[in-house]
Coordinates of C-alpha atoms in Angstrom, one line a residue:
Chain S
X1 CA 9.3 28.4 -1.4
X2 CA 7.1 25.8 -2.3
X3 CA 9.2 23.6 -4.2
X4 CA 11.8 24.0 -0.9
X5 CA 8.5 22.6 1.0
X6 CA 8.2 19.7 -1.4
X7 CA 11.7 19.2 -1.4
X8 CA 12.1 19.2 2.5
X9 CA 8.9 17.0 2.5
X10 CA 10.5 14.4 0.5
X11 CA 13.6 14.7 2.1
X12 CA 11.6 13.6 5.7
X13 CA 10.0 10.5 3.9
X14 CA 13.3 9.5 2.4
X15 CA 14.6 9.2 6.1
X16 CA 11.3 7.8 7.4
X17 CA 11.1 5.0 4.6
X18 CA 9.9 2.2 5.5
X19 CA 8.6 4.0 9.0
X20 CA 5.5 5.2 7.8
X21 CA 3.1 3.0 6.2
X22 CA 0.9 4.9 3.5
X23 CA -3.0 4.0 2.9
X24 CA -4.3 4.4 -0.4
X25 CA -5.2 8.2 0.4
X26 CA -3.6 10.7 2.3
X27 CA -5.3 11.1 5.4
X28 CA -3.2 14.0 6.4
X29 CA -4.9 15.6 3.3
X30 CA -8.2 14.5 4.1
X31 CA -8.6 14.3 8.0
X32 CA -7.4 16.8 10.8
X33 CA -4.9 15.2 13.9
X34 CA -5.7 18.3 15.6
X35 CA -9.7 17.7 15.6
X36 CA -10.2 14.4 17.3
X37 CA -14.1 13.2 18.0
X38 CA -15.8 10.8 19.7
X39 CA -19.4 10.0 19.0
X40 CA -21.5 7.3 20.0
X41 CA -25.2 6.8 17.6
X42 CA -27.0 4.1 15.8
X43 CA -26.0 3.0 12.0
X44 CA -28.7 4.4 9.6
X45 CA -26.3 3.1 6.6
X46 CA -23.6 1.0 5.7
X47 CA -21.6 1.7 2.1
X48 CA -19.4 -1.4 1.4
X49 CA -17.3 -0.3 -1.1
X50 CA -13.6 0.5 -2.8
X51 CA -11.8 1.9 -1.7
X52 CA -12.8 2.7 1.6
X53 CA -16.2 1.4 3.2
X54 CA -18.1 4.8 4.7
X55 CA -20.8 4.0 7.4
X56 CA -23.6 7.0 8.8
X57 CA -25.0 6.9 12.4
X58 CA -27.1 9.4 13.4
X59 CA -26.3 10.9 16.7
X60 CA -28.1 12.7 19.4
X61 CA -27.3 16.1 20.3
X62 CA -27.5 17.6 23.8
X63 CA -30.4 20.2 22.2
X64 CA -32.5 16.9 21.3
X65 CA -31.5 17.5 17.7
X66 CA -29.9 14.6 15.6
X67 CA -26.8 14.8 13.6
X68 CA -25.8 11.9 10.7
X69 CA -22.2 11.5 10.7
X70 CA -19.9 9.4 8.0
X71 CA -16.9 8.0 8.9
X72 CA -14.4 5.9 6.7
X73 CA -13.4 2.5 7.5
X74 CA -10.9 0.0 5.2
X75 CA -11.1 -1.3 2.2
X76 CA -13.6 -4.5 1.6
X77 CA -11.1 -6.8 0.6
X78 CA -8.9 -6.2 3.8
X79 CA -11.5 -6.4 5.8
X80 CA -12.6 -9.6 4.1
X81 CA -9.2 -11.3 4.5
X82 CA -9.6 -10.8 8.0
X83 CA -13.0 -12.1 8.1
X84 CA -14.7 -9.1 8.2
X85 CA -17.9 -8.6 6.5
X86 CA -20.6 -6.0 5.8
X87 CA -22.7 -8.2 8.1
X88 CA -20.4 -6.8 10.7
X89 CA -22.0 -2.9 10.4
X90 CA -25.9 -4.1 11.4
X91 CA -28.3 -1.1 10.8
X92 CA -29.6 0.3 14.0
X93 CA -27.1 -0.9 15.8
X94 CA -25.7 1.2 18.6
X95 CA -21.9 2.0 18.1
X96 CA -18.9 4.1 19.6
X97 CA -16.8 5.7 17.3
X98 CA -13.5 7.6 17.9
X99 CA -11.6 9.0 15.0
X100 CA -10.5 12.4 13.1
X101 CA -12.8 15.1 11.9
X102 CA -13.0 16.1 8.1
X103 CA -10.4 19.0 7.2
X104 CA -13.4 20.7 5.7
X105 CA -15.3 20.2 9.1
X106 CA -17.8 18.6 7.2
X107 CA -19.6 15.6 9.5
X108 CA -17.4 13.2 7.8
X109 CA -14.2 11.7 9.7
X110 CA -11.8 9.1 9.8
X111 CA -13.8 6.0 11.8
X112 CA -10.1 4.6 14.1
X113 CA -12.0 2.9 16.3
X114 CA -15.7 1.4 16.5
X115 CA -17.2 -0.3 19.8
X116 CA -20.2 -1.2 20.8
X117 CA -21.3 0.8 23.9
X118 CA -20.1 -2.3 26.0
X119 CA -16.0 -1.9 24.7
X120 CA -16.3 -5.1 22.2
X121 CA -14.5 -3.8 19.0
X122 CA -17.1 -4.0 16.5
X123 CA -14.8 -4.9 13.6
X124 CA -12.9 -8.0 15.4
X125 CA -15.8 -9.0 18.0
X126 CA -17.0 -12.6 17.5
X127 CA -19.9 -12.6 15.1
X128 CA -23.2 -12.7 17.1
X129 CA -23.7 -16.4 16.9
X130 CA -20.3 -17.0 18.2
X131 CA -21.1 -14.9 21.5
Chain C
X1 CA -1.9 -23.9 14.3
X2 CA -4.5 -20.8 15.1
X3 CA -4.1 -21.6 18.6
X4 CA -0.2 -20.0 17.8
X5 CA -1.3 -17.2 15.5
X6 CA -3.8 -15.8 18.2
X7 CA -0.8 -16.5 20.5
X8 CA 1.3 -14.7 18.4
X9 CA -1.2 -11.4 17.4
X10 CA -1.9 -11.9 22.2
X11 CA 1.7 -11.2 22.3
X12 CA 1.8 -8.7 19.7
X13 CA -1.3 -6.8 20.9
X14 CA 0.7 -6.7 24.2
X15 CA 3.7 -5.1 22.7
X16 CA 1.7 -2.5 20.9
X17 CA -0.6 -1.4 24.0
X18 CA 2.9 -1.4 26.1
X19 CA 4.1 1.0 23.4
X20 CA 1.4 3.2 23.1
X21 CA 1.7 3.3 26.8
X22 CA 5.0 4.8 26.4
X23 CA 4.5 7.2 24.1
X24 CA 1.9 8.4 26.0
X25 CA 3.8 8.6 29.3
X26 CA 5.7 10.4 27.3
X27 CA 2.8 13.0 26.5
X28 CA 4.1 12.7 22.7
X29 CA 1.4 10.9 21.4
X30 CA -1.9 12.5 20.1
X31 CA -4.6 9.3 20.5
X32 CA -8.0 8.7 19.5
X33 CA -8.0 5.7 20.8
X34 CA -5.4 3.4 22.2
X35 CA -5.0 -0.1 20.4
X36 CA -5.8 -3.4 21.9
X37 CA -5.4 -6.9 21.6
X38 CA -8.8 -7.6 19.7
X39 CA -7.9 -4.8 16.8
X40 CA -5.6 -7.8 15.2
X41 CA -7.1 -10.8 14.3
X42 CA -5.2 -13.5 13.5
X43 CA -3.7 -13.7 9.6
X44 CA -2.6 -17.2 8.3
X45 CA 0.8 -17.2 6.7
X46 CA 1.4 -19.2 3.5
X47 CA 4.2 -22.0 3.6
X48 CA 7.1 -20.8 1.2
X49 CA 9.1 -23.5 0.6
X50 CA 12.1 -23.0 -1.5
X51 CA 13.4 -26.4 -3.6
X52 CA 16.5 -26.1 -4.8
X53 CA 16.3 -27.2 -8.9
X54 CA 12.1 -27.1 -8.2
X55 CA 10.9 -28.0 -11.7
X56 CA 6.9 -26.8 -11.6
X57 CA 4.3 -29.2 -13.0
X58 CA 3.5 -28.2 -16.7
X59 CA -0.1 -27.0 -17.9
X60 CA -1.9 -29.6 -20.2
X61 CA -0.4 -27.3 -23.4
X62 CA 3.4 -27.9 -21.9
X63 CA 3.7 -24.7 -20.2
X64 CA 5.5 -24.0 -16.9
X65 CA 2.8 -24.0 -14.1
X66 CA 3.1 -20.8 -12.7
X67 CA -1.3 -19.9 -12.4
X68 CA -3.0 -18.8 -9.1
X69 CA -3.4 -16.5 -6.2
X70 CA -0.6 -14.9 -4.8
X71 CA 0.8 -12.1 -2.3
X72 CA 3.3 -10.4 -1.4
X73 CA 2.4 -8.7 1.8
X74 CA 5.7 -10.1 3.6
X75 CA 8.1 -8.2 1.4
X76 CA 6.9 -5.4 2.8
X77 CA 9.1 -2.8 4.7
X78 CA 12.5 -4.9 2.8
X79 CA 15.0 -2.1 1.8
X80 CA 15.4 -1.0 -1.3
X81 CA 19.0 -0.7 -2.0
X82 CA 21.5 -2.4 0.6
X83 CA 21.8 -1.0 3.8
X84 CA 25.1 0.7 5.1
X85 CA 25.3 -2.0 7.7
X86 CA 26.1 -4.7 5.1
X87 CA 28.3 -2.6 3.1
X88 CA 31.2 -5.1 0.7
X89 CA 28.5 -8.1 1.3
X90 CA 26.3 -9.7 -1.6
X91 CA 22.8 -11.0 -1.3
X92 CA 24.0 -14.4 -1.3
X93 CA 27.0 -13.6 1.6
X94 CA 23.8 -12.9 4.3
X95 CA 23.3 -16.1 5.9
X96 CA 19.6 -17.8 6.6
X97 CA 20.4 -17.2 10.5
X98 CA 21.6 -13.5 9.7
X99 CA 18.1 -13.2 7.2
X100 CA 16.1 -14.6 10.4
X101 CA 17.9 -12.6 13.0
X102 CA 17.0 -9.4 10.9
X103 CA 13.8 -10.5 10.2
X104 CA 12.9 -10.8 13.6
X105 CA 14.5 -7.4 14.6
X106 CA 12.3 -5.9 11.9
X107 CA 9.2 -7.5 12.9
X108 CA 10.3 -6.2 16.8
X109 CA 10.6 -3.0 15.2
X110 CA 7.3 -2.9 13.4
X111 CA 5.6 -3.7 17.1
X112 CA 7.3 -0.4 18.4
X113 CA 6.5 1.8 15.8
X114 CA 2.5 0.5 15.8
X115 CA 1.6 4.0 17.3
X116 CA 3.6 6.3 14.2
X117 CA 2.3 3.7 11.7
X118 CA -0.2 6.4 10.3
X119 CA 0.7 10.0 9.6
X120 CA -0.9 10.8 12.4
X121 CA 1.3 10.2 15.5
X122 CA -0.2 8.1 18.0
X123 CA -3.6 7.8 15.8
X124 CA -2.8 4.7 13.7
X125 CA -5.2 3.0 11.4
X126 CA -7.1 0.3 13.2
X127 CA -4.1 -2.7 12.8
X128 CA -6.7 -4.9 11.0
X129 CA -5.7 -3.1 8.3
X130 CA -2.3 -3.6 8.2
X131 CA -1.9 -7.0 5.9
X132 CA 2.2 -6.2 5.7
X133 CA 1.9 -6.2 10.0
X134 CA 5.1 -8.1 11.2
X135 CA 6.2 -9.1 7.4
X136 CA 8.1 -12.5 7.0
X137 CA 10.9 -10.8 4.3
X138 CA 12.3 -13.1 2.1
X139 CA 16.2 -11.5 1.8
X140 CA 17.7 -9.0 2.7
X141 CA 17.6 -6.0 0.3
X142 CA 15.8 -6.1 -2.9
X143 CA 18.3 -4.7 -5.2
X144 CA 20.5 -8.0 -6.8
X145 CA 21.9 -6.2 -9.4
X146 CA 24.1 -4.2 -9.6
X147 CA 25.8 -6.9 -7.1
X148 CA 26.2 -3.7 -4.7
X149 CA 22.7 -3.6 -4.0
X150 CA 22.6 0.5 -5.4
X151 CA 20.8 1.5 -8.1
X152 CA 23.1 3.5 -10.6
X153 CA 23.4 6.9 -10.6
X154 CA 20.8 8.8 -12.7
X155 CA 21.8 10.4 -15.8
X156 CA 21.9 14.0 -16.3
X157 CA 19.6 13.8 -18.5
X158 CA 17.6 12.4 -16.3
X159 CA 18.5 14.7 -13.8
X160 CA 17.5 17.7 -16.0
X161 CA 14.2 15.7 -16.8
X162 CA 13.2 15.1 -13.1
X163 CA 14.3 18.8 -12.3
X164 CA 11.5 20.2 -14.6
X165 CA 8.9 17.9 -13.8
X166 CA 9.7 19.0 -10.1
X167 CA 9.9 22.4 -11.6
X168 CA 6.0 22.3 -13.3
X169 CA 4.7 20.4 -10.4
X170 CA 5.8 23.0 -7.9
X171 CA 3.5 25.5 -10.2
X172 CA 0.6 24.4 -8.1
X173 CA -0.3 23.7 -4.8
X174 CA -0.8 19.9 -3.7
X175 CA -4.2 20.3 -4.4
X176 CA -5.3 22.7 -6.7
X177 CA -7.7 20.2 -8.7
X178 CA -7.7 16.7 -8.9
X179 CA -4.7 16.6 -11.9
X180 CA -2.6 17.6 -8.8
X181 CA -3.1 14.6 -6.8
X182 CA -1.5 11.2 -8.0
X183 CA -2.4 8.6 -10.1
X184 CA -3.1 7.0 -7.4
X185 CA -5.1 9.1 -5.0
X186 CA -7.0 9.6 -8.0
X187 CA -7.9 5.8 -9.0
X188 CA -6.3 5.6 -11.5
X189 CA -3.3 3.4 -11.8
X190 CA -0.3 2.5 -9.9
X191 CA 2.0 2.0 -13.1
X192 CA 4.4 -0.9 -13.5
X193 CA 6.1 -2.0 -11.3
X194 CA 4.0 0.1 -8.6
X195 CA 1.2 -2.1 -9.1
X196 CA 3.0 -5.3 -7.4
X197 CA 5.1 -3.4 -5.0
X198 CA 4.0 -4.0 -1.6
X199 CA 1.2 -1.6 0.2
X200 CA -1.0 -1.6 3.4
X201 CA -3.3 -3.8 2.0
X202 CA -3.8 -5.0 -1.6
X203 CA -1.3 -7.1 -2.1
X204 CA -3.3 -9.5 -4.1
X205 CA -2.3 -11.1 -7.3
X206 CA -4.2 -14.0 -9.7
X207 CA -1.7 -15.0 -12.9
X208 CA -4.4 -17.1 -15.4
X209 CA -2.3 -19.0 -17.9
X210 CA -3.7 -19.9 -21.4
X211 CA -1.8 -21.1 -24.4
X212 CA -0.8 -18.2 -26.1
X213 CA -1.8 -15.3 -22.9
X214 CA -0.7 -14.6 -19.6
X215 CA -2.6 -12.3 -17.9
X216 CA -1.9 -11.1 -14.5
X217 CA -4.5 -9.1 -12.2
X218 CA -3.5 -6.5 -9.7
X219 CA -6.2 -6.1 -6.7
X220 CA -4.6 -2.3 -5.7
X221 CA -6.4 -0.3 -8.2
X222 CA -7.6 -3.1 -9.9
X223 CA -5.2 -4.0 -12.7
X224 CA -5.4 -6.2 -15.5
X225 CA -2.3 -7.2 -17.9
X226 CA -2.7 -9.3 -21.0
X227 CA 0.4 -10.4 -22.1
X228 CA 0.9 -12.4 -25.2
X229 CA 3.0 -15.0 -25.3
X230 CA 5.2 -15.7 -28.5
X231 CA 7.0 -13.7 -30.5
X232 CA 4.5 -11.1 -31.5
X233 CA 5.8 -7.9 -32.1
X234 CA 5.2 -4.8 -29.7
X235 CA 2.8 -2.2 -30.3
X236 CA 4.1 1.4 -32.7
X237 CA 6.0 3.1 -30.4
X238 CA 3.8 6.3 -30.9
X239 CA 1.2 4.1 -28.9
X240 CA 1.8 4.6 -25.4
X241 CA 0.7 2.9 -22.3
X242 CA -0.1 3.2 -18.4
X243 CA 0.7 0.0 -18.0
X244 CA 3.2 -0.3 -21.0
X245 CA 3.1 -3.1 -23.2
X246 CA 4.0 -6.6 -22.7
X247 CA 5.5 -9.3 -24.4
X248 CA 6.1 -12.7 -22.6
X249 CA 7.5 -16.0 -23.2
X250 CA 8.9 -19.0 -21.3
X251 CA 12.6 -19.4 -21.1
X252 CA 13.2 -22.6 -19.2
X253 CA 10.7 -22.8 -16.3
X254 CA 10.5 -18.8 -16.2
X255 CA 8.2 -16.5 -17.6
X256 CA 10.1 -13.3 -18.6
X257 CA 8.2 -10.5 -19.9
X258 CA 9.8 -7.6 -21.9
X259 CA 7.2 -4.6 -21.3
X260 CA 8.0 -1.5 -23.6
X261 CA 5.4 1.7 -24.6
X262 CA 5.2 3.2 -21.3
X263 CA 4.2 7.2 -20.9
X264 CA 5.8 9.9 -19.1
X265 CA 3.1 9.7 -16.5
X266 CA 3.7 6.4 -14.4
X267 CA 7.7 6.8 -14.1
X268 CA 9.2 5.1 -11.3
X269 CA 11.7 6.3 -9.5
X270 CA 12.1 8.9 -12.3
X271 CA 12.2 6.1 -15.1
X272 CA 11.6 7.7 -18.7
X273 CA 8.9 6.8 -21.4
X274 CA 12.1 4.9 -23.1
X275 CA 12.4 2.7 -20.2
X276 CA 12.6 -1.3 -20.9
X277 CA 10.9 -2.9 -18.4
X278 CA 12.2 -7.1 -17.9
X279 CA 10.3 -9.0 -15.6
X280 CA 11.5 -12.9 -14.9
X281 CA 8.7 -14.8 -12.9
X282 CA 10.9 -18.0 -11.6
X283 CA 9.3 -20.8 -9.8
X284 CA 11.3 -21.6 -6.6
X285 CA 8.7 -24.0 -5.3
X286 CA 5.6 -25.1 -4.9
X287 CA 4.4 -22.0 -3.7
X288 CA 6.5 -19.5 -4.4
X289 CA 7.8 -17.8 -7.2
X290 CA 10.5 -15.1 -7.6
X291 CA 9.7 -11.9 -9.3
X292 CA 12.5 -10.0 -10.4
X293 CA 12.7 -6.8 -12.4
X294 CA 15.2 -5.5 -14.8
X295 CA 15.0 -1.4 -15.8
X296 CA 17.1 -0.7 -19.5
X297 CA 16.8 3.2 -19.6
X298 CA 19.8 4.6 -20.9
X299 CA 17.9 7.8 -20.9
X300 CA 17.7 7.7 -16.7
X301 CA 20.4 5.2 -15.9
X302 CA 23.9 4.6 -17.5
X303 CA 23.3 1.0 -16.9
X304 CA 20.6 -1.7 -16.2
X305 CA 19.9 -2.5 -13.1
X306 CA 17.6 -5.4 -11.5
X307 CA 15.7 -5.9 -8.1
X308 CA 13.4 -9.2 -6.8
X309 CA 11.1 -10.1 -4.2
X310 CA 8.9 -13.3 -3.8
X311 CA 5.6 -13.8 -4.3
X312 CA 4.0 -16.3 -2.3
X313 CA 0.9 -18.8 -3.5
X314 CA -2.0 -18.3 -1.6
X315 CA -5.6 -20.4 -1.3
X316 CA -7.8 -19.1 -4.5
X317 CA -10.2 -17.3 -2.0
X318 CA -7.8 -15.3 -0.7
X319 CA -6.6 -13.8 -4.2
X320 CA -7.4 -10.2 -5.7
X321 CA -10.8 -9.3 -4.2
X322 CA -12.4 -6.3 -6.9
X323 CA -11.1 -2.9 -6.1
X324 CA -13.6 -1.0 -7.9
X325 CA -11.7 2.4 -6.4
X326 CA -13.6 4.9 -8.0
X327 CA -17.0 3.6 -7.0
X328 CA -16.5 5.5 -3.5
X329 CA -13.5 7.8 -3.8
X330 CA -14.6 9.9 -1.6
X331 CA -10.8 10.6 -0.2
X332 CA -10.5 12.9 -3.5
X333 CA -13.7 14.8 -2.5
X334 CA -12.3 14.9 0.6
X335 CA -8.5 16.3 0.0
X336 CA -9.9 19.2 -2.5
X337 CA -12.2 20.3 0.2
X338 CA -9.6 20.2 2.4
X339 CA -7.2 22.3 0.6
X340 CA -10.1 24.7 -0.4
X341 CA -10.8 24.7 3.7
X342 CA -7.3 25.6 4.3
X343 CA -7.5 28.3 1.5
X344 CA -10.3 29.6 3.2
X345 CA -8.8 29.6 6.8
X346 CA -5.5 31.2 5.3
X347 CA -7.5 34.0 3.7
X348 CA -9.5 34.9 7.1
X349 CA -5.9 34.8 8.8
X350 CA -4.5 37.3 6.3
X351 CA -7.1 39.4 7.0
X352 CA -6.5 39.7 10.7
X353 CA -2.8 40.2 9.7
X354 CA -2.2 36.9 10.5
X355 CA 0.1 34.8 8.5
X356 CA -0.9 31.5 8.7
X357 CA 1.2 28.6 6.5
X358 CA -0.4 25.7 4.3
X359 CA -0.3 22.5 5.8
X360 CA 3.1 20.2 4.5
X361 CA 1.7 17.7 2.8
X362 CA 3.2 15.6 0.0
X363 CA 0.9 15.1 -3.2
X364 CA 2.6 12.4 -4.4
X365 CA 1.7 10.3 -1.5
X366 CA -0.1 7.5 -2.7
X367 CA 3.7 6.7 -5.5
X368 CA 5.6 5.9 -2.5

């Protein structure tokens, strides 16, 4: 049964090659489609590194109670060649992020997109003393 | 000139939104967030010129220049083997018109399929991820040889090899422990050739040249290959390598490197630990040089067979950038808690006489 799986799996990404563009890890693996969440909280930490930057924010609960989350970003040297540095993530900084809850429903989740409360993407907005 | 790459990634951005738009009309589409114009900034192409008879300038020892920083994002999404539409026609029978035409339809393609890019429909990565977005392909298909553009059949030995790997494999589940994931999920090594095959992101190559070395750095994984030049003979065949081991030397203006000693762990495309791996590294101009690779495995194939891509020069700063992958591979931590999740949810399913199935999910992911 499961080698029919594996079989039937490989099968679909023979006929989707060069459809799909694989990451490094499988996020189908790691994240849930069906759990999407949106969050909005200020950065309390900022881990630039391989092979995927992670960044926390801790946000606010409707009891009063405050919840860190970590979400996954790209990869520093991506992000680089695009211009995008670790100066981008500033600590305390208020940020939106939707994205895809841990399988393990863990506060961890796949950061898709990250505004600042007024829309600007936070990865591609112009740095602060270009605004 | 950045005036027509933010024109171009305006227009693009466009396309993608009008896409998403669709799919969502559609009610298809499962979102997090729809994509917009600023999630692509711009990304400077290199020039690849091709000179016809391009002799490279020679390193102060009289080598063939081939050093520096290069990519090969825009190969990316190129076919493998020839596709059915060009069936009887050679590489060299596709015209530059027909290669721009296709080009163009590929890169018109790649804007429509923005929202299935990730595995999650509708939820793609952000795009300033994507290095390979819109790809400028160099030919057609990559496979020059056999002139068919096919690789040749496997052997049945090979057939009976890749049957019981399939066999143990399907012993455990996709992730069982961290032995179950690949070499690549699990930081360890893309292999060669998998190390300069196109990806996401991490396209990034630096070739140093000294007088007697060549040593070429891979940024995905973080690679390095030192390959002696000269005839030195290759290592006991009982000593057996990830990355196999490499012998170079310049014929003409190419660098062709005979890489031999590879394990059973990093075949490609079901390649034995006999294989004979030839690379040729040909300068085609200034900026770009052809790599082409040439599998001898009589164990997997009755024949040899070859395929090529370019690899174009880019500015020194924009080379390998360290991928120091295990430092936070938390995406391992990640899929095993997953699976055990899923276990766990299965479990409390059975118990309500609920039979619930695992989640398809291919744990060889990271080879493709």
């Amino acid at each position: 049964m499961k080698q029919t799986l594996l079989t039937l799996i490989a099968v679909v990404m023979l006929l989707a090659g060069g459809v799909r563009v694989a990451a490094h890890h499988s996020f189908a693996a790691e994240f849930d489609d069906t759990k999407p969440v949106k969050v909005t909280g200020t950065i309390t930490k900022v881990e630039w590194q391989n092979p995927h930057i992670w960044f926390f924010i801790d946000v606010k609960n409707p009891d009063g109670s405050v919840t860190n989350w970590a979400f996954s970003g790209g990869a520093p040297g991506q992000l680089m060649r695009r211009g995008i540095t670790r100066e981008t993530l500033k600590i305390g900084s208020e940020v939106v992020v939707e994205g895809f809850r841990a399988k393990d429903a863990s506060n961890n989740g796949f950061g898709q997109k990250v505004t600042y409360p007024d829309g600007r993407n936070v990865f591609t907005a112009a740095p602060p003393s270009q605004q | 000139m950045t005036r027509r790459y933010l024109l171009t990634a305006g227009v693009l951005a466009m396309a993608c939104a009008t896409a998403v738009h669709a799919q969502q009309q559609k009610g298809t589409v499962r979102t997090a967030a729809p994509i917009n114009q600023s999630d692509l900034p711009a990304r400077l192409r290199p020039e690849a010129k091709i000179i016809k008879g391009y002799v490279p300038p020679k390193t102060a020892w009289g080598d063939p220049q081939i050093a520096g920083a290069y990519t090969n994002s825009d190969e990316s999404g190129i076919p493998f083997e020839r596709p059915a539409q060009f069936d009887a026609k050679r590489l060299e029978d596709i015209t530059p018109e027909q290669l721009a035409a296709m080009v163009r339809e590929r890169q018109t393609q790649t804007v429509e399929r923005t929202p299935t890019l990730s595995e999650f429909p509708g939820a793609t990565s952000p795009l300033h991820w994507f290095e390979n977005y819109r790809a400028a392909n160099s030919r057609a298909w990559l496979v020059t040889d056999p002139p068919d553009g096919h690789v040749p059949p496997a052997t049945d030995e090979a057939n009976a090899r890749n049957a019981a790997r399939a066999r143990a494999r399907s012993a455990h589940g996709p992730a069982d422990g961290p032995e179950d994931r690949s070499m690549y999920d699990r930081c360890i090594t893309r292999g060669i050739p998998g190390s300069m095959m196109p990806a996401i992101y991490g396209n990034s190559y630096q070739i140093l040249q000294g007088p007697s070395y060549v040593v070429i750095k891979y940024e995905m994984v973080n690679e390095t290959r030192i390959i002696p030049l000269g005839p030195v003979p290759h290592l006991n065949g009982k000593i057996r390598r990830y990355l196999g081991d490499a012998r170079g030397h310049f014929e003409g203006n190419t660098l062709v490197v005979e890489t031999t000693n590879f394990t059973d762990k990093t075949a490609y495309r079901g390649s034995s630990e006999h294989l004979t791996l030839v690379e040729h590294f040909t300068p085609l101009g200034p900026n770009t040089v052809e790599w082409s690779v040439t599998f001898d495995d009589p164990h997997t194939w009755a024949k040899p067979w070859t395929f090529a891509m370019n690899l174009t020069k880019v500015p020194d700063e924009q080379g390998p950038f360290e991928y120091a992958c295990h430092e936070g591979n938390y995406g391992l931590h990640n899929i095993l808690t997953a699976a055990r999740a899923e276990e766990a949810e299965i479990r409390a399913a059975a118990a309500k006489g609920i039979v619930k199935a695992p989640s398809a999910q291919d744990p060889d992911e990271g080879e493709k």
